[in-house]
Short mmCIF file of C-alpha atoms in Angstrom, two decimals:
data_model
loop_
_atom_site.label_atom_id
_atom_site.label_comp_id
_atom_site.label_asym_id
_atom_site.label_seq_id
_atom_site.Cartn_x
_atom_site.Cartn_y
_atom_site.Cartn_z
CA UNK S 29 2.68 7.31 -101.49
CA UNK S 30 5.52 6.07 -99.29
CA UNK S 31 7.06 8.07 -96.43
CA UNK S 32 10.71 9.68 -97.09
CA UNK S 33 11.15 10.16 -93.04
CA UNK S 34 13.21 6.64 -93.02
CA UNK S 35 15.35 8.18 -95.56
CA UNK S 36 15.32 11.60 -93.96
CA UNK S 37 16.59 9.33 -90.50
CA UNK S 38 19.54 7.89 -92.34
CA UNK S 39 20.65 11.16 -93.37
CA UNK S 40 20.28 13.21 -90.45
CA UNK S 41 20.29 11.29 -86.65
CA UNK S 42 18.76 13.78 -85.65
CA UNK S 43 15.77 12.91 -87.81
CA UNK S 44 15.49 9.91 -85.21
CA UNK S 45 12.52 12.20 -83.55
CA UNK S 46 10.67 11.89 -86.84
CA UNK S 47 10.71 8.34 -87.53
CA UNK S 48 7.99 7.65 -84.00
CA UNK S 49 5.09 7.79 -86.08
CA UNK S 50 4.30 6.61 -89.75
CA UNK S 51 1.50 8.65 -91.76
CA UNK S 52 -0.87 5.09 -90.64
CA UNK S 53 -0.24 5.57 -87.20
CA UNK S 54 -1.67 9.47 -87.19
CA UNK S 55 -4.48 8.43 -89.19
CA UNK S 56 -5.14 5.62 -87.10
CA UNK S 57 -4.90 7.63 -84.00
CA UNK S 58 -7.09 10.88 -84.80
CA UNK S 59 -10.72 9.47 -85.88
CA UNK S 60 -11.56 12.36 -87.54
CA UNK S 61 -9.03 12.26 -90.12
CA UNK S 62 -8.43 10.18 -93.10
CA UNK S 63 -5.62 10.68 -94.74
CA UNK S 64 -1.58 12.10 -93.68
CA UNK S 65 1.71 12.66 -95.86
CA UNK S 66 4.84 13.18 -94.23
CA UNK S 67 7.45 14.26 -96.69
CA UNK S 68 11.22 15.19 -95.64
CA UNK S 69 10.85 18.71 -97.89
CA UNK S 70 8.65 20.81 -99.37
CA UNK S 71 8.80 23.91 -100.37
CA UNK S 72 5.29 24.68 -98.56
CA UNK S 73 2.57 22.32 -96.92
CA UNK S 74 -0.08 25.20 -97.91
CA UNK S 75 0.69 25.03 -101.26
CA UNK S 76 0.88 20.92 -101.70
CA UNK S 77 -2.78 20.82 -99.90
CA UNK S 78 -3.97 23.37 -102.53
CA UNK S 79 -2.90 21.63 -105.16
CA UNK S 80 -4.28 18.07 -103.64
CA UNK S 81 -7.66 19.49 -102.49
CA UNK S 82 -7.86 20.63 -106.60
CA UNK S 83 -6.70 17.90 -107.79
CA UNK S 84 -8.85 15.91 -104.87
CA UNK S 85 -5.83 13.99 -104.86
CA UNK S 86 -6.34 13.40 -100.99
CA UNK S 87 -9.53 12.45 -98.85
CA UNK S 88 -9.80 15.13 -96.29
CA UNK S 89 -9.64 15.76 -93.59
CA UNK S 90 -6.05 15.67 -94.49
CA UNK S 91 -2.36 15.95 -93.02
CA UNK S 92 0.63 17.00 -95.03
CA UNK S 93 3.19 16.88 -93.04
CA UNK S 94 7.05 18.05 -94.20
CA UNK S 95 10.64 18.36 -91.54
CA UNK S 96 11.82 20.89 -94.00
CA UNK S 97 9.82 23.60 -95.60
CA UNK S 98 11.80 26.27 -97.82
CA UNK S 99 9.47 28.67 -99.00
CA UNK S 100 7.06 29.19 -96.06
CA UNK S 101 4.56 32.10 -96.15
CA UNK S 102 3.22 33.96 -93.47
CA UNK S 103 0.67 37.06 -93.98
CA UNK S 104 1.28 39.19 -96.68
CA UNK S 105 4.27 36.91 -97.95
CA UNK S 106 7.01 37.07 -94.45
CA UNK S 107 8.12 34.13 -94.95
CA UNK S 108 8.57 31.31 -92.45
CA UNK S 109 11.04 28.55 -92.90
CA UNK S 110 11.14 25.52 -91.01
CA UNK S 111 14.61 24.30 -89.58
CA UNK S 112 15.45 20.80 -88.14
CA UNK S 113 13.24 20.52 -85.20
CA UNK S 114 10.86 23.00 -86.34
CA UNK S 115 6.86 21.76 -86.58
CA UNK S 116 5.40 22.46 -89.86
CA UNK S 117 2.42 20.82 -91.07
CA UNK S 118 -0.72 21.84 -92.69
CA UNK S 119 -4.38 20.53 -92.34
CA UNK S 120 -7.31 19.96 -95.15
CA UNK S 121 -10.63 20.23 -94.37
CA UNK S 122 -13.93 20.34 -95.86
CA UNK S 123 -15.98 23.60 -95.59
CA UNK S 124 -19.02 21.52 -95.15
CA UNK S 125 -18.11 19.44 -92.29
CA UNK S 126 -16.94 22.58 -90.84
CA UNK S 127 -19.10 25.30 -91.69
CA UNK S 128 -17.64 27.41 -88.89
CA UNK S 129 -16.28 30.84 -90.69
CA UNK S 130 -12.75 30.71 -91.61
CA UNK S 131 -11.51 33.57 -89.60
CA UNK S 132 -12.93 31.86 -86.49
CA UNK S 133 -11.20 28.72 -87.53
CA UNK S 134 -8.08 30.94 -87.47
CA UNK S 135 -9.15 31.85 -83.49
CA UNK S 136 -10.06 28.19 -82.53
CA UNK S 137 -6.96 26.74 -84.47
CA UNK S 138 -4.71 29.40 -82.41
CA UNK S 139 -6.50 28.20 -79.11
CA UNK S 140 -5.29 24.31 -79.82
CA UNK S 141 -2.26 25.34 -79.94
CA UNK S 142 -1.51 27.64 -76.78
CA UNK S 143 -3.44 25.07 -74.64
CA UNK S 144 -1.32 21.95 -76.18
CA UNK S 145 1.67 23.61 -75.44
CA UNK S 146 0.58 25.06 -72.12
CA UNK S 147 -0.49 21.17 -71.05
CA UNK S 148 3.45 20.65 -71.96
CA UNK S 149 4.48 22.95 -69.14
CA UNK S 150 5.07 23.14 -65.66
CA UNK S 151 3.69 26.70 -65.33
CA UNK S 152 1.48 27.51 -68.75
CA UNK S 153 3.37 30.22 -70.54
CA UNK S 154 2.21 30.33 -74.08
CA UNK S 155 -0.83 33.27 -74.93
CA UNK S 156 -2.31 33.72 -77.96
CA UNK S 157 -2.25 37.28 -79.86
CA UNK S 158 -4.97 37.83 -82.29
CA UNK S 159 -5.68 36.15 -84.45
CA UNK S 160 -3.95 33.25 -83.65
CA UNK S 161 -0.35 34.04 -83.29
CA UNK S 162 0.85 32.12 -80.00
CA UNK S 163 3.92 34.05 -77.90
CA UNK S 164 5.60 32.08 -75.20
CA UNK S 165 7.35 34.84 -72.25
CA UNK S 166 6.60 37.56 -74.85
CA UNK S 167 8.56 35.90 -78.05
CA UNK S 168 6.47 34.23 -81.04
CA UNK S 169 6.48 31.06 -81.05
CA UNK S 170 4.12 29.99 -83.56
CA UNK S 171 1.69 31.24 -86.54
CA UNK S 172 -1.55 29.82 -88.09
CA UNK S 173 -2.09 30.91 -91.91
CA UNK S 174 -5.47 29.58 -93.02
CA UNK S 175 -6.44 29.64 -97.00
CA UNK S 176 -9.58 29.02 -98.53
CA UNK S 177 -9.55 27.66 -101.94
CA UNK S 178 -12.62 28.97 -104.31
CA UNK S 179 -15.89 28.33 -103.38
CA UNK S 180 -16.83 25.70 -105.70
CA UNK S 181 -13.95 23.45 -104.18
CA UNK S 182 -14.87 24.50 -100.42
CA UNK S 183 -11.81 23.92 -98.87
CA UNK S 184 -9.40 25.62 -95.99
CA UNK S 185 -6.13 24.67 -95.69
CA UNK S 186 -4.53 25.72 -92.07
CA UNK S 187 -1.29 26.23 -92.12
CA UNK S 188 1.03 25.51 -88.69
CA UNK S 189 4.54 26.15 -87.94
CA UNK S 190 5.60 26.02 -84.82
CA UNK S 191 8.85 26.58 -83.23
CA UNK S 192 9.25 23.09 -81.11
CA UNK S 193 13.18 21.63 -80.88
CA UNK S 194 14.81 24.37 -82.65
CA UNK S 195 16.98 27.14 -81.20
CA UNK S 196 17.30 30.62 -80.89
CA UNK S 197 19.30 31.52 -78.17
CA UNK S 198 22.62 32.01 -80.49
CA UNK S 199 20.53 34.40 -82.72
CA UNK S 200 22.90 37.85 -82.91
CA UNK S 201 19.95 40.16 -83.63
CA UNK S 202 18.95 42.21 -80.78
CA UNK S 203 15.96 42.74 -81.85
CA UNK S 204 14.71 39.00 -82.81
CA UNK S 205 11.43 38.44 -81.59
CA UNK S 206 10.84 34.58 -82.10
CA UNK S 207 11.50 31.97 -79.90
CA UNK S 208 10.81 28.35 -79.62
CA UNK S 209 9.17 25.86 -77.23
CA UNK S 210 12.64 24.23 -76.05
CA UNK S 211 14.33 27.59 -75.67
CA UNK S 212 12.01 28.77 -73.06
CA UNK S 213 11.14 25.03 -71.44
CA UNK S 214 14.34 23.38 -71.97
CA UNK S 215 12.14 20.83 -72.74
CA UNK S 216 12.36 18.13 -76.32
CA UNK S 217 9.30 17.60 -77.76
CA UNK S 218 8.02 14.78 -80.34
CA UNK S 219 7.27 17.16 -82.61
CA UNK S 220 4.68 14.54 -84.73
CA UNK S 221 3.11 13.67 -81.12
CA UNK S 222 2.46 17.63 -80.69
CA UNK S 223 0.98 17.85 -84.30
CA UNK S 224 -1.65 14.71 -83.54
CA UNK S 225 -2.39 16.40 -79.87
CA UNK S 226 -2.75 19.94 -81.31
CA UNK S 227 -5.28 18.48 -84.13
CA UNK S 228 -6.99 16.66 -82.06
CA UNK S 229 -7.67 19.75 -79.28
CA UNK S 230 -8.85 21.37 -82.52
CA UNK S 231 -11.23 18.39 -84.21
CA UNK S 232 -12.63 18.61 -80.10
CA UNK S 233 -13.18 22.39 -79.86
CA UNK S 234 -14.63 22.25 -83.69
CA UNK S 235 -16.97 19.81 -82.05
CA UNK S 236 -17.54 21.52 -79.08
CA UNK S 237 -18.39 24.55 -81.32
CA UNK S 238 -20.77 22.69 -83.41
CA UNK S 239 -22.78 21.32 -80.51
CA UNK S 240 -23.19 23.95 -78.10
CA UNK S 241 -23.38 27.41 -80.53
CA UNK S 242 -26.50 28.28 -82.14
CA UNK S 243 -25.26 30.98 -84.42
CA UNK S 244 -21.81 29.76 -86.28
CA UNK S 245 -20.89 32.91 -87.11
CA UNK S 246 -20.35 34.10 -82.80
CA UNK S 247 -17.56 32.11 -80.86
CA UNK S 248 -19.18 30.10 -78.27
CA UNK S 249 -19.06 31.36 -74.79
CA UNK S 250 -16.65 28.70 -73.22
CA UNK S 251 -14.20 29.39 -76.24
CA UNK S 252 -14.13 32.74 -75.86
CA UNK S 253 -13.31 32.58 -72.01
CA UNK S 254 -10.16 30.57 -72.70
CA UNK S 255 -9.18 32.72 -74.87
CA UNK S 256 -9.17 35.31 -72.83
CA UNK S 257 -8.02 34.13 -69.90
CA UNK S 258 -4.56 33.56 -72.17
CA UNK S 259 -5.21 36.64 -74.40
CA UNK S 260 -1.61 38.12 -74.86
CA UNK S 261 -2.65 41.62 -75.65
CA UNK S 262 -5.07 42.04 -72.32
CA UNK S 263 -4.25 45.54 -71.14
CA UNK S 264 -1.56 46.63 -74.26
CA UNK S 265 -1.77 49.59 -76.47
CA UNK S 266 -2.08 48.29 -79.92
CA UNK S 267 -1.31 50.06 -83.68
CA UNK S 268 -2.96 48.06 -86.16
CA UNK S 269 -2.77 48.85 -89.69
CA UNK S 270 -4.84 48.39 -92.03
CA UNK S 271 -3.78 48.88 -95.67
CA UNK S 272 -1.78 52.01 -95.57
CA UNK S 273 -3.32 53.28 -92.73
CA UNK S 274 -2.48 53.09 -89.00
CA UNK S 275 -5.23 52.91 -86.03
CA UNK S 276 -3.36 53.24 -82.50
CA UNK S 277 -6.01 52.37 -79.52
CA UNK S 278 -5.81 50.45 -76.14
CA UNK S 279 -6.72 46.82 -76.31
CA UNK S 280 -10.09 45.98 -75.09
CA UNK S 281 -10.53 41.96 -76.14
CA UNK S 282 -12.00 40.36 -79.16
CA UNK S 283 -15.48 40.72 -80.54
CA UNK S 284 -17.78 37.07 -80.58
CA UNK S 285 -17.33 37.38 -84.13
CA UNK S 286 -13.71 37.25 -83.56
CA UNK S 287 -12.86 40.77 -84.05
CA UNK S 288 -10.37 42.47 -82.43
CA UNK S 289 -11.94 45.79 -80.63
CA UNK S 290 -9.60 48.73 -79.65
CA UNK S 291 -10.98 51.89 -77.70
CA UNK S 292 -9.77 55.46 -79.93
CA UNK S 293 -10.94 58.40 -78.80
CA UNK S 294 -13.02 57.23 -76.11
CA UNK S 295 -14.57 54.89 -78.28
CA UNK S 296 -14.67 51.23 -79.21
CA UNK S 297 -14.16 50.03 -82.79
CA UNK S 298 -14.05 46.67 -83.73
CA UNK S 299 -12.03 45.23 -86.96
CA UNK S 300 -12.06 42.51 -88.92
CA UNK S 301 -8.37 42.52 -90.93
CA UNK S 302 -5.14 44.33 -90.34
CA UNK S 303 -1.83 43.71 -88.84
CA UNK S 304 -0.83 44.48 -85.49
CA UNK S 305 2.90 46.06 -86.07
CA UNK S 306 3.09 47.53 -82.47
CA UNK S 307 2.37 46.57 -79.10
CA UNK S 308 2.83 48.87 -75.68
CA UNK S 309 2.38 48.16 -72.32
CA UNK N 5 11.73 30.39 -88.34
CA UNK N 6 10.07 33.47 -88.42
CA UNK N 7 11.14 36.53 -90.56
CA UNK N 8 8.39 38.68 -89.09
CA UNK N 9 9.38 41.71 -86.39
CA UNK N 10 6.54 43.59 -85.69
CA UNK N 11 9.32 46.41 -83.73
CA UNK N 12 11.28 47.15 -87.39
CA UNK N 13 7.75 48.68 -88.82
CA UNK N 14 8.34 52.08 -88.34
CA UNK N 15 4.70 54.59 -86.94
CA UNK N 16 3.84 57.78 -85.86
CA UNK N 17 5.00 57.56 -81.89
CA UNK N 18 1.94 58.11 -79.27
CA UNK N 19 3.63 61.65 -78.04
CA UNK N 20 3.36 63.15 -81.64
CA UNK N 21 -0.09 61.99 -81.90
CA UNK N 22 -1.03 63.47 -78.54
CA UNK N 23 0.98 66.49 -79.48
CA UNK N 24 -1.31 67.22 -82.59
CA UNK N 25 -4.59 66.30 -81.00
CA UNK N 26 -3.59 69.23 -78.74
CA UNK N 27 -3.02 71.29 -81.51
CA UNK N 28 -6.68 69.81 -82.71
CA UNK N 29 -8.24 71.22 -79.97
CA UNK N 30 -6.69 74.57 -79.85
CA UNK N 31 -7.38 75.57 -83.11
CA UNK N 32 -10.87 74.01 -82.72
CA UNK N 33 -9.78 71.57 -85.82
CA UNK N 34 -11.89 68.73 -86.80
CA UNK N 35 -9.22 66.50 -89.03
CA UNK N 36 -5.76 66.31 -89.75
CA UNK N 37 -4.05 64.08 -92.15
CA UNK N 38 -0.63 62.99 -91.41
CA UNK N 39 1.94 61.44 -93.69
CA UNK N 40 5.36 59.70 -93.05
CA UNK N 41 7.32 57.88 -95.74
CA UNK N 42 4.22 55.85 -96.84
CA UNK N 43 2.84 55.62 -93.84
CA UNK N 44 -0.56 58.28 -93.26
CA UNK N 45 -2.42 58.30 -90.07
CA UNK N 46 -6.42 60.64 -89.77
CA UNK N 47 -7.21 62.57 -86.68
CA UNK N 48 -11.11 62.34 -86.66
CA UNK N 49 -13.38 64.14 -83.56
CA UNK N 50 -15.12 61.32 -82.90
CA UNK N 51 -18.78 63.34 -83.64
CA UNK N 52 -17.60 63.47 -87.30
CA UNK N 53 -19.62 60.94 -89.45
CA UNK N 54 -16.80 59.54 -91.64
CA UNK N 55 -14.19 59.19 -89.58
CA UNK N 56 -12.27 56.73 -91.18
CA UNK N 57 -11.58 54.73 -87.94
CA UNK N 58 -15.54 54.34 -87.73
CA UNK N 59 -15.65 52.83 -91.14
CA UNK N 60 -14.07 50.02 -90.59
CA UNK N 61 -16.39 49.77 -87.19
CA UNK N 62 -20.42 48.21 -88.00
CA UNK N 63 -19.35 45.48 -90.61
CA UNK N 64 -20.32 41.90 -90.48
CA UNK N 65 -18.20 39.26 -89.91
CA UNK N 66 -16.19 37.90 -93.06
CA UNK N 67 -18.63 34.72 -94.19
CA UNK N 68 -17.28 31.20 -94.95
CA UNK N 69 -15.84 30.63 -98.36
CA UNK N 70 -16.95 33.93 -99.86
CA UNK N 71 -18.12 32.84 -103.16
CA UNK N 72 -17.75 35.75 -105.76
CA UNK N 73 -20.42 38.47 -105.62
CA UNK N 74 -20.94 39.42 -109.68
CA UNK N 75 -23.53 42.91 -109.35
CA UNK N 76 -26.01 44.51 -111.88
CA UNK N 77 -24.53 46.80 -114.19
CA UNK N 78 -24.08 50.46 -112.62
CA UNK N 79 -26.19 53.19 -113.92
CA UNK N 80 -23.50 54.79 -115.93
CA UNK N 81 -22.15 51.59 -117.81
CA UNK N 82 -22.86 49.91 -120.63
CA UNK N 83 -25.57 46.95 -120.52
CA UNK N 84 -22.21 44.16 -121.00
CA UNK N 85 -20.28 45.38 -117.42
CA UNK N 86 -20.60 43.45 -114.89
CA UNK N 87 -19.05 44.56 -111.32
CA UNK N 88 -17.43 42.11 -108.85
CA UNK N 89 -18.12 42.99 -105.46
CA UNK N 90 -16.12 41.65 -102.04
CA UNK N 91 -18.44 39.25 -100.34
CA UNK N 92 -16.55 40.62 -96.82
CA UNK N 93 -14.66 42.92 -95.25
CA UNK N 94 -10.92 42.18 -95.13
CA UNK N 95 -7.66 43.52 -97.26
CA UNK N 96 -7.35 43.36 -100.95
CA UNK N 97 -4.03 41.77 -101.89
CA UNK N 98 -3.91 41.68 -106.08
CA UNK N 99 -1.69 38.82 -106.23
CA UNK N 100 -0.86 35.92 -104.88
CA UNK N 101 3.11 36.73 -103.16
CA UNK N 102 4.45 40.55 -103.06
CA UNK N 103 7.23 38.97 -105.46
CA UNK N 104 4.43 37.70 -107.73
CA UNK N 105 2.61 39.06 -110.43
CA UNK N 106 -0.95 40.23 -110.19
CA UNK N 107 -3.64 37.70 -110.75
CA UNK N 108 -5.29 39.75 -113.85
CA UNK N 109 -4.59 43.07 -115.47
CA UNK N 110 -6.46 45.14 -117.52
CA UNK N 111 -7.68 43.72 -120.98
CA UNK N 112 -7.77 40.07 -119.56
CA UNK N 113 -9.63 38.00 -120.48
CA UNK N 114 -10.91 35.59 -117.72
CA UNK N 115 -13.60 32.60 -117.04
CA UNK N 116 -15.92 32.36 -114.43
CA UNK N 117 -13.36 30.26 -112.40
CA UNK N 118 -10.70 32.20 -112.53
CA UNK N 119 -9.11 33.79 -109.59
CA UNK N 120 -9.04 37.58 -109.63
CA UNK N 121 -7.73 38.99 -106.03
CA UNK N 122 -7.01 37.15 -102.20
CA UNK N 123 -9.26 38.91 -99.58
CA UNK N 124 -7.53 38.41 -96.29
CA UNK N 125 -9.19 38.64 -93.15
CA UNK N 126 -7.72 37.75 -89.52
CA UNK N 127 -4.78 35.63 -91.40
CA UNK N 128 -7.54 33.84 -93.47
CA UNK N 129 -6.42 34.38 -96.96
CA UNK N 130 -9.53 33.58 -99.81
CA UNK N 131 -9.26 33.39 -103.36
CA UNK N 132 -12.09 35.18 -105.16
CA UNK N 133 -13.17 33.65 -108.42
CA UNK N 134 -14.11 36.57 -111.08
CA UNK N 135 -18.06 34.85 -110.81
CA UNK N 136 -18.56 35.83 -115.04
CA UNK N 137 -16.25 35.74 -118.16
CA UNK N 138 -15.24 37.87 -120.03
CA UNK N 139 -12.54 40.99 -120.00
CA UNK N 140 -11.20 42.87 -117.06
CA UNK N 141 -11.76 46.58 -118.18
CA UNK N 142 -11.48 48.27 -114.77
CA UNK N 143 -9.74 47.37 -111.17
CA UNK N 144 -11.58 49.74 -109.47
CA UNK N 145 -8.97 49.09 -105.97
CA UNK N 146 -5.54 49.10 -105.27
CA UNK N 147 -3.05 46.11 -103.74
CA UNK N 148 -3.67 46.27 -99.83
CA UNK N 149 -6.52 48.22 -99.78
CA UNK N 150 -9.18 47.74 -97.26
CA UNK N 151 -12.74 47.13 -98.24
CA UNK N 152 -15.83 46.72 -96.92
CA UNK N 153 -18.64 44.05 -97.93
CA UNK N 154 -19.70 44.83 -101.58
CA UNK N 155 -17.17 46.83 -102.84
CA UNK N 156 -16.68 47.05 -106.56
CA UNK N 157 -13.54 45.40 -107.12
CA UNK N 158 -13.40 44.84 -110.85
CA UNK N 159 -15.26 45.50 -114.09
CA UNK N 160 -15.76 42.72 -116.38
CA UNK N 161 -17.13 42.98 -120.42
CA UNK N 162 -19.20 40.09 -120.54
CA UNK N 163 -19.91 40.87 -124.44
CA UNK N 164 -15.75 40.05 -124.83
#
């Protein structure tokens, strides 16, 4: 399939950013994967590497790549839409090259991504909330939404987006929360030379992970200290909910198995799912 | 661009909570259930066995590519139900998009590779194939419910 990025280019100049690399050139220049697909719009990267992992329409590990996306998902359905300048981009890979669990994907995915950026700055400023959610001087400025497709097909499908070149400083909501890597840097970044730095931090800490860990399902030691030292939610009061109910406790870091652990009533209790919907100082 | 805003979810505020754990102690109270819109939070001592916080507390770690967990028929069912369990602990979401409709309903009638629920845990979203065919005649959980490692999700006729 041929690129649409040259056409995208001619459209939009400031598509020029897009046209540095050609799907080749990532392939070429991450070992690990074989095969990429930049497109100029899709309606979601998560969704076309479903349907290409079923239809094993693609050799993964795979990269589908888009500069548009219109109907984004984040958890439970937010959606997240890509604008020009936005990074959005999804990765394929095979649950038996990568037997670590999926949820611990989701922390080691998140950890790329806040150390890729951070390597981008002058002073790191980019923390990671759990799971993976990465804030940059307390705004979001990325999310990780990782799908597994049924078990016969073993496949996980991570899905990035990542505020990069886009702006939010004329946003009129007061209470806007998002932000994006420029914004706070005032810094342009090639947003295809972020995607091929962030996978490959990720293809090396899957490695890492593989090598050193004896039990898959516990987040090697070394892992779990970077996180922490860039853990956003280190001394925060946290409500999580869970369903339709709401736990409110005070943050005390994530489990090896990637949970996140709060302390209520004088005690610690670890979970596994829920959204965090407030945090305190 | 992100839609999500974690400050527009409205909760029970910290001094209200601390207010009725107060009120806990005076009266020598051991739980209190406390609604808002749709929004409930428990007040659990913490010696009380199933205090719903604790629940969630001593459960494995969701597993790789849960495959789906088809049980033995329960005691009081017929010899044709079969029960699918969750292979992990996580958040039942019944379909696929809030806008969307539910993966099955009652009286469907579905293959062992169809998709009956997502179980989501820390943002990893996994389909759950219904493991038998045959005819959804129960779903035994609601949308957003959290569950625990095998529990019964659906029951499925196998004679259908």
């Amino acid at each position: 399939m041929e690129s649409k990025i040259h056409q995208a280019a001619a459209q939009h100049p400031t598509a020029e950013i897009h046209v540095v690399m050609t799907e080749d050139e990532l392939v070429k220049k991450i070992p690990q994967l074989n095969s990429a697909r930049f497109f100029d719009e899709l309606e979601s990267t998560n969704d076309f590497a479903k349907s290409a992992f079923k239809l094993a329409d693609l050799s993964f590990p795979f990269i589908i790549f888009t500069s548009t996306q219109t109907k984004g998902r984040g958890r439970a359905g937010k959606s997240w839409d890509s604008s020009d300048g936005s990074l959005t981009f999804s990765l394929g890979i095979s649950s038996a090259e990568c037997p670590i669990p999926p949820p611990l994907i989701s922390v080691v995915f998140g950890l790329a991504i806040a150390n890729t950026l951070n390597r981008r700055c002058d002073i790191p400023i980019c923390k990671i909330k759990w799971p993976n959610d990465i804030y940059a001087n307390g705004k979001k400025v990325s999310g990780v939404l990782i799908e597994s497709v049924p078990a016969n097909h073993r496949g996980i499908i991570i899905g990035c987006g990542i505020n990069a070149n886009n702006s939010f400083l004329i946003s009129s909501s007061s209470n806007w929360v998002a932000t994006s890597f420029a914004d706070e840097t005032g810094k342009e970044i090639d947003i295809k030379e972020l995607m091929a730095e962030i996978v490959e931090a990720f293809f090396f800490r899957v490695n890492e992970y593989l090598t050193i860990c004896q039990d898959f399902a516990m987040i090697p030691e070394p892992v779990l200290a970077d996180y922490q030292a860039i853990d956003f939610l280190t001394d925060k009061r946290i409500t999580l909910q869970i369903g339709k109910e709401i736990i409110v406790g005070s943050y005390v870091g994530i489990r090896v198995d990637g949970a996140i652990q709060l302390e209520v009533c004088n005690e610690i209790h670890a979970f596994h799912s829920g959204s965090i919907v407030k945090i305190e100082s | 661009m992100s839609n999500e805003n974690a400050s527009d979810v409205k909760v029970f505020d910290v001094d209200t909570i601390r207010k009725f754990v107060e009120l806990m102690n005076e009266h020598e109270l051991t739980e209190v259930d406390l609604q808002q819109s749709d929004q409930k939070i428990r007040l659990c001592k913490k010696d009380l066995v199933a205090a719903p916080v604790a629940q969630y507390a001593a459960q494995p770690a969701p597993a790789a590519a849960p495959a789906a967990a088809v049980s033995d028929t329960p005691a009081a069912d017929s010899a044709n139900i079969s029960v699918v369990t969750s292979p992990m602990v996580g958040t039942f979401y019944s379909r696929p998009k809030p806008e969307s409709p539910n993966y099955v309903k009652v009286g469907d009638s579905v293959s062992a590779e169809t998709v009956v629920c997502l179980l989501e845990a820390m943002k990893t979203f996994n389909e759950l194939n219904a493991g038998v065919s045959g005819k959804i005649v129960e779903i035994l959980v609601n949308n957003e419910d959290a569950v625990d490692v095998n529990k019964p999700l659906f029951k499925i006729d196998t004679s259908q």
